[in-house]
Amino acid sequence: MKKELLSDIEIAQQATLKPIYEISENLGITEQELEPYGHYKGKLSLDIMDRLRDTKDAHVILVTSINPTPAGEGKSTVTVGLGQALHKLGKKSIIAMREPSLGPTMGIKGGATGGGYSQVVPMEDINLHFTGDIHAITTANNALAAFIDNHIQQGNKLKIDQRRIVWKRVVDLNDRALRQVIVGLGGPLQGVPREDGFDITVASEVMAVLCLSTSIMDLKNRLGRIVIAYNVDKAPVTVKELGFEGALTMLLKDAIKPNLVQTLENTPAIIHGGPFANIAHGCNSVIATKMAAKLGDYVVTEAGFGADLGAEKFLHIKCQSAGIEPSAVVIVATIRALKMHGGQAKSELKNENVAALKNGVENLEKHIETIQSFGLPFVVAINRFITDSDDEVNLLLNWCKEKNVRVSLAEVWEKGGEGGIDLAENVLSAISSELNEFRALYNVNESLESKINTIVQKVYGAKGAEFSATARKQLEQFEQLGWGNLPICMAKTQYSLSDDPSKLGRPTDFTVTIRELKASIGAGFIVALTGAVMTMPGLPKEPAALNMDVTEDGKITGLF
Amino acid sequence: MKKELLSDIEIAQQATLKPIYEISENLGITEQELEPYGHYKGKLSLDIMDRLRDTKDAHVILVTSINPTPAGEGKSTVTVGLGQALHKLGKKSIIAMREPSLGPTMGIKGGATGGGYSQVVPMEDINLHFTGDIHAITTANNALAAFIDNHIQQGNKLKIDQRRIVWKRVVDLNDRALRQVIVGLGGPLQGVPREDGFDITVASEVMAVLCLSTSIMDLKNRLGRIVIAYNVDKAPVTVKELGFEGALTMLLKDAIKPNLVQTLENTPAIIHGGPFANIAHGCNSVIATKMAAKLGDYVVTEAGFGADLGAEKFLHIKCQSAGIEPSAVVIVATIRALKMHGGQAKSELKNENVAALKNGVENLEKHIETIQSFGLPFVVAINRFITDSDDEVNLLLNWCKEKNVRVSLAEVWEKGGEGGIDLAENVLSAISSELNEFRALYNVNESLESKINTIVQKVYGAKGAEFSATARKQLEQFEQLGWGNLPICMAKTQYSLSDDPSKLGRPTDFTVTIRELKASIGAGFIVALTGAVMTMPGLPKEPAALNMDVTEDGKITGLF
């Protein structure tokens, strides 16, 4: 049951926040280790990791979900709610989440800081400029672009083929007019004309690099390895060859520090990094998760999209790269979304439809099997909506019981941590009583083709991958360049287990077409692109920004 | 005499900074009125202005200079040094300066935070992302651009003529390849193709608007008035008609708050806003200057370029718009620069050349006359360099004495505040003993043409202005649109009193050609462009960024 009275921003603005120094003190963070950004946000010094080098790591709990639908699944809300519930149970819990991107906030989506009584705050700051991390990434990305064009303009010593520059510019906005552009017009003094394009900042490899780095020096090395173009001999050209890895690291020296905030119930939350969940790995930074694991006993973290994309990348890319051993997984589902997976139209979702639910639960089933194949304890969390009928709820609960699957109703939107107590206890019980046999589904030293096939078969349930002629050529080229032992980052539609967004539920008897590969050598993975992936969203006819405003005393309205 | 041993960044990194709370406490700022950004930077709440509404305003001292040359004049260094010297004399002095732009820092120029022992700190932070103000301005500017292209894409209800969009995108970088671009390529789903271009962020009208606003509501109203395009009937289209003035204000709600830092000698400094000194007015924000005037007894502030551009705009645009009554002006000159104005080549400047100095002093003379025509007390500050010979110094001192002009040698680079004591005492004496008859040179209600003629005749020493056919047409059009009573913002080369950068010294018998006008209705001025004005700098063959780096513990090197 959800209160319809207050909007998220109204709830957030009514919260009683503790000064950030109190939150950090409770975590044993010294005054020198916290750089305040206003009264309720702070950056955490990387020195904390040195100080706590020998401290035991916390349990890391990953929150993932079924394939998202327009009906919404509330993964962030459950993440915050579970963190609050563990806190209520007396556990030292810390939430680790991604930073929201401004573009979608101004466009259509609203904020990404949870909802109802399970939000991280100050939500306006987090949803807008926050502590400037994404702006620093935009700046580093675009400085590099300027250095590349300047290198060509000034004689092109590295013989960069201007038709084969793979580094794009970025803005943290939804701006379709920048998807395809021509730059360098106006004659010999204004640069060399060439085709170019802008991505949204969260799609920048700089973001992926920042989120996988474990230290300033690791960041610098990764930035240096980024491939920005191919030269006239088709050999890759790196940032290090250009000589700007130091300057880019300098621009990111503060952005690499995790940000501490709190939830509506004063549970500590570290919000840091927000890579695209498609052409990048879609989880908050490694440094944030590892620091949270040193500071608390339970870390609740999430990954983008459904378990087929987010959890797979969290487990294969982030955990492997950083040596993180997760303790449990929460799979979030809503009855509304499962009914859509079962064939009910969006406009009909408020009406009971047990048959559609029965049909759509197969989507959840596949994600359960995937998490089981990783050898991890898990709990299904049903994020309850007011329109869910008792029969629907009971059907889903019984389905889980029959499968011998742990399940909890989560009412964290309405009740905050209180509404997640059952889920929290279920998770704690899973961690303490179940066997954790965490394992990757592929060995990173297999060929790129083999790793891709493993993902599409074991995680998506496909018969196998098909490769376009381009992708085939790239497989060979990338193996020759010594990139064959990198993990795979799949870029696939989030709406379906397959590569066809219209195939909801649990599609069978399909193959996944790999159209093209992309080398993210700084981040340390090879992106496999299935369909066309949108890396620069557009704005709708009536952007959300039309309703946004500020009162005379600086209070924000219309941000939701 | 200058120590050649330590670089600016080394001196800055050796400084003993006080926690920002100590600096603010000394100014009577409450803990709630200061939002810390790290331990040594803070944003000041606009509530301070309400609290101190009835407090007497401080004396405002403007630091300006002769026409800049590649030899350097050290205006920022003298500004900081004078503030420190007044502090040493027991005065409650506050420095108000502009925020540096990142683009030039990464390109060729190094930082803009003073030099030697007269710097504002933490210099690395101030020169890089600081508190995010410029990033917020970039974001607001580009969000508006995205809204405009989206409006056209979604049906173009306002009938915007896509050939007459005057709103450009920005980045806070030197990136010549973005000067002229084509956006919206790729077919009907990617927007409407059109010519576009990027400026450097400090050239954005959003920056000019922020710097002239006196409150959040004033900011919103000014943003609403910005003209972004002309429609198919050639009528102006404003932000308010698009409906996004609230969202843009929201994006700037923190950027409008002034930033408090300190100098190497712990003198408080407010650093806020940095509009281009050419197509905008080139001074720090009105809010910063007015707040400093409430918090201290003496405010030392500067304006961009020489007195012909910076001081003229400070006095005609900023002071008139904000009701600021300056108490005195400091005109900074270096012997090196005056010798260049007198015909000596840059490579020869280290050699004594009394004749060149005698010849070049006429540039200083003109600026003195200009400040006199504004009715303001003033002091000439000779920013001493190690290469200045005693004969040269004496010639300049004697020249001033003969003219009955106050003059001080400033050795603030080498000695900090101690090196500016004579200058500070001279300024205090000018304020207390001389008549202040501050007056504008034109009445804002005169026609645009008349105001332009006044500036070029009285400030530049020209015979008059000539107008291109385009400019003539615009004069008429702008008067018809009701914009005739706005002040003028001249966009002219900074290197010469004339519109020809090669004419150093004090050119005579020349006219100034007004090529084009530009309406900055949000900022509230009409820009008169003489030659081509570069609003997007390029990078040199070896950008300064090549030498920038970070050590393992996060310390920056190579930023100068």
PDB file of C-alpha atoms in Angstrom, chain B residues 207-329:
ATOM      1  CA  MET B 207      28.188  33.316 -16.943  1.00  0.00           C
ATOM      2  CA  ALA B 208      27.527  37.010 -17.561  1.00  0.00           C
ATOM      3  CA  VAL B 209      24.025  36.643 -16.146  1.00  0.00           C
ATOM      4  CA  LEU B 210      25.212  34.850 -13.013  1.00  0.00           C
ATOM      5  CA  CYS B 211      27.820  37.521 -12.411  1.00  0.00           C
ATOM      6  CA  LEU B 212      25.348  40.415 -12.645  1.00  0.00           C
ATOM      7  CA  SER B 213      22.517  38.806 -10.652  1.00  0.00           C
ATOM      8  CA  THR B 214      21.756  40.055  -7.173  1.00  0.00           C
ATOM      9  CA  SER B 215      19.493  37.203  -5.992  1.00  0.00           C
ATOM     10  CA  ILE B 216      18.019  33.869  -7.060  1.00  0.00           C
ATOM     11  CA  MET B 217      14.910  35.602  -8.396  1.00  0.00           C
ATOM     12  CA  ASP B 218      16.969  38.173 -10.289  1.00  0.00           C
ATOM     13  CA  LEU B 219      18.965  35.270 -11.745  1.00  0.00           C
ATOM     14  CA  LYS B 220      15.776  33.555 -12.864  1.00  0.00           C
ATOM     15  CA  ASN B 221      14.372  36.686 -14.428  1.00  0.00           C
ATOM     16  CA  ARG B 222      17.602  37.388 -16.287  1.00  0.00           C
ATOM     17  CA  LEU B 223      17.827  33.792 -17.525  1.00  0.00           C
ATOM     18  CA  GLY B 224      14.237  34.095 -18.766  1.00  0.00           C
ATOM     19  CA  ARG B 225      15.116  37.215 -20.756  1.00  0.00           C
ATOM     20  CA  ILE B 226      18.001  35.625 -22.667  1.00  0.00           C
ATOM     21  CA  VAL B 227      17.393  35.765 -26.423  1.00  0.00           C
ATOM     22  CA  ILE B 228      18.273  32.369 -27.873  1.00  0.00           C
ATOM     23  CA  ALA B 229      17.141  32.790 -31.482  1.00  0.00           C
ATOM     24  CA  TYR B 230      14.999  34.737 -33.879  1.00  0.00           C
ATOM     25  CA  ASN B 231      11.839  33.219 -35.307  1.00  0.00           C
ATOM     26  CA  VAL B 232      10.806  33.062 -38.958  1.00  0.00           C
ATOM     27  CA  ASP B 233       9.369  36.596 -38.594  1.00  0.00           C
ATOM     28  CA  LYS B 234      12.771  37.730 -37.247  1.00  0.00           C
ATOM     29  CA  ALA B 235      11.350  38.424 -33.792  1.00  0.00           C
ATOM     30  CA  PRO B 236      13.499  37.426 -30.784  1.00  0.00           C
ATOM     31  CA  VAL B 237      12.711  34.183 -28.941  1.00  0.00           C
ATOM     32  CA  THR B 238      13.536  34.050 -25.230  1.00  0.00           C
ATOM     33  CA  VAL B 239      14.226  31.336 -22.673  1.00  0.00           C
ATOM     34  CA  LYS B 240      10.988  32.258 -20.932  1.00  0.00           C
ATOM     35  CA  GLU B 241       9.033  31.473 -24.082  1.00  0.00           C
ATOM     36  CA  LEU B 242      10.681  28.036 -24.109  1.00  0.00           C
ATOM     37  CA  GLY B 243       9.744  27.639 -20.443  1.00  0.00           C
ATOM     38  CA  PHE B 244      13.071  26.528 -18.981  1.00  0.00           C
ATOM     39  CA  GLU B 245      14.125  29.489 -16.814  1.00  0.00           C
ATOM     40  CA  GLY B 246      13.165  27.547 -13.672  1.00  0.00           C
ATOM     41  CA  ALA B 247      15.223  24.480 -14.587  1.00  0.00           C
ATOM     42  CA  LEU B 248      18.250  26.603 -15.510  1.00  0.00           C
ATOM     43  CA  THR B 249      17.984  28.500 -12.221  1.00  0.00           C
ATOM     44  CA  MET B 250      17.809  25.169 -10.408  1.00  0.00           C
ATOM     45  CA  LEU B 251      21.044  24.098 -12.094  1.00  0.00           C
ATOM     46  CA  LEU B 252      22.686  27.309 -10.836  1.00  0.00           C
ATOM     47  CA  LYS B 253      21.293  27.388  -7.292  1.00  0.00           C
ATOM     48  CA  ASP B 254      24.687  26.600  -5.740  1.00  0.00           C
ATOM     49  CA  ALA B 255      26.825  28.277  -8.391  1.00  0.00           C
ATOM     50  CA  ILE B 256      25.298  31.629  -7.424  1.00  0.00           C
ATOM     51  CA  LYS B 257      26.781  31.365  -3.924  1.00  0.00           C
ATOM     52  CA  PRO B 258      30.187  33.084  -3.575  1.00  0.00           C
ATOM     53  CA  ASN B 259      33.238  30.978  -2.690  1.00  0.00           C
ATOM     54  CA  LEU B 260      35.445  31.806   0.271  1.00  0.00           C
ATOM     55  CA  VAL B 261      39.145  30.907   0.277  1.00  0.00           C
ATOM     56  CA  GLN B 262      42.272  32.599   1.653  1.00  0.00           C
ATOM     57  CA  THR B 263      45.616  33.965   0.502  1.00  0.00           C
ATOM     58  CA  LEU B 264      49.024  32.593   1.436  1.00  0.00           C
ATOM     59  CA  GLU B 265      48.880  35.023   4.376  1.00  0.00           C
ATOM     60  CA  ASN B 266      45.365  33.921   5.400  1.00  0.00           C
ATOM     61  CA  THR B 267      43.675  37.078   4.108  1.00  0.00           C
ATOM     62  CA  PRO B 268      40.082  36.182   3.151  1.00  0.00           C
ATOM     63  CA  ALA B 269      39.374  36.023  -0.575  1.00  0.00           C
ATOM     64  CA  ILE B 270      36.032  35.583  -2.298  1.00  0.00           C
ATOM     65  CA  ILE B 271      36.461  34.025  -5.734  1.00  0.00           C
ATOM     66  CA  HIS B 272      33.305  33.903  -7.745  1.00  0.00           C
ATOM     67  CA  GLY B 273      32.345  34.065 -11.392  1.00  0.00           C
ATOM     68  CA  GLY B 274      34.645  34.651 -14.309  1.00  0.00           C
ATOM     69  CA  PRO B 275      32.961  36.166 -17.358  1.00  0.00           C
ATOM     70  CA  PHE B 276      34.968  36.697 -20.517  1.00  0.00           C
ATOM     71  CA  ALA B 277      36.519  40.147 -20.480  1.00  0.00           C
ATOM     72  CA  ASN B 278      35.660  40.680 -24.110  1.00  0.00           C
ATOM     73  CA  ILE B 279      32.114  39.769 -25.107  1.00  0.00           C
ATOM     74  CA  ALA B 280      31.150  39.959 -21.421  1.00  0.00           C
ATOM     75  CA  HIS B 281      32.058  42.352 -18.628  1.00  0.00           C
ATOM     76  CA  GLY B 282      35.090  40.540 -17.170  1.00  0.00           C
ATOM     77  CA  CYS B 283      34.649  41.056 -13.424  1.00  0.00           C
ATOM     78  CA  ASN B 284      33.828  38.702 -10.579  1.00  0.00           C
ATOM     79  CA  SER B 285      30.173  38.449  -9.556  1.00  0.00           C
ATOM     80  CA  VAL B 286      28.157  41.353  -8.206  1.00  0.00           C
ATOM     81  CA  ILE B 287      27.056  39.146  -5.316  1.00  0.00           C
ATOM     82  CA  ALA B 288      30.691  38.445  -4.388  1.00  0.00           C
ATOM     83  CA  THR B 289      31.685  42.109  -4.437  1.00  0.00           C
ATOM     84  CA  LYS B 290      28.593  43.210  -2.527  1.00  0.00           C
ATOM     85  CA  MET B 291      28.976  40.447   0.045  1.00  0.00           C
ATOM     86  CA  ALA B 292      32.649  41.245   0.500  1.00  0.00           C
ATOM     87  CA  ALA B 293      31.641  44.884   0.970  1.00  0.00           C
ATOM     88  CA  LYS B 294      29.288  43.857   3.780  1.00  0.00           C
ATOM     89  CA  LEU B 295      31.808  41.573   5.466  1.00  0.00           C
ATOM     90  CA  GLY B 296      34.937  43.729   5.343  1.00  0.00           C
ATOM     91  CA  ASP B 297      36.126  47.327   5.434  1.00  0.00           C
ATOM     92  CA  TYR B 298      38.212  47.245   2.239  1.00  0.00           C
ATOM     93  CA  VAL B 299      37.437  45.145  -0.814  1.00  0.00           C
ATOM     94  CA  VAL B 300      40.200  44.735  -3.387  1.00  0.00           C
ATOM     95  CA  THR B 301      38.834  43.553  -6.720  1.00  0.00           C
ATOM     96  CA  GLU B 302      40.047  43.375 -10.300  1.00  0.00           C
ATOM     97  CA  ALA B 303      38.645  43.519 -13.818  1.00  0.00           C
ATOM     98  CA  GLY B 304      39.903  41.780 -16.951  1.00  0.00           C
ATOM     99  CA  PHE B 305      42.478  43.114 -19.443  1.00  0.00           C
ATOM    100  CA  GLY B 306      43.516  46.808 -19.302  1.00  0.00           C
ATOM    101  CA  ALA B 307      41.602  49.812 -18.043  1.00  0.00           C
ATOM    102  CA  ASP B 308      40.205  50.490 -21.537  1.00  0.00           C
ATOM    103  CA  LEU B 309      38.219  47.242 -21.357  1.00  0.00           C
ATOM    104  CA  GLY B 310      38.059  45.936 -17.783  1.00  0.00           C
ATOM    105  CA  ALA B 311      37.821  49.137 -15.792  1.00  0.00           C
ATOM    106  CA  GLU B 312      35.448  50.751 -18.283  1.00  0.00           C
ATOM    107  CA  LYS B 313      33.093  47.768 -18.027  1.00  0.00           C
ATOM    108  CA  PHE B 314      33.480  47.512 -14.277  1.00  0.00           C
ATOM    109  CA  LEU B 315      32.525  51.156 -13.904  1.00  0.00           C
ATOM    110  CA  HIS B 316      29.839  51.370 -16.593  1.00  0.00           C
ATOM    111  CA  ILE B 317      28.230  47.933 -16.406  1.00  0.00           C
ATOM    112  CA  LYS B 318      28.870  46.319 -13.037  1.00  0.00           C
ATOM    113  CA  CYS B 319      28.889  49.396 -10.794  1.00  0.00           C
ATOM    114  CA  GLN B 320      25.840  50.964 -12.453  1.00  0.00           C
ATOM    115  CA  SER B 321      23.841  47.745 -12.485  1.00  0.00           C
ATOM    116  CA  ALA B 322      24.654  46.887  -8.874  1.00  0.00           C
ATOM    117  CA  GLY B 323      24.881  50.359  -7.337  1.00  0.00           C
ATOM    118  CA  ILE B 324      28.535  49.939  -6.366  1.00  0.00           C
ATOM    119  CA  GLU B 325      30.476  53.152  -5.662  1.00  0.00           C
ATOM    120  CA  PRO B 326      34.198  52.443  -5.951  1.00  0.00           C
ATOM    121  CA  SER B 327      36.537  54.349  -3.653  1.00  0.00           C
ATOM    122  CA  ALA B 328      39.799  54.116  -5.587  1.00  0.00           C
ATOM    123  CA  VAL B 329      41.554  52.534  -8.545  1.00  0.00           C
TER     124      VAL B 329
END
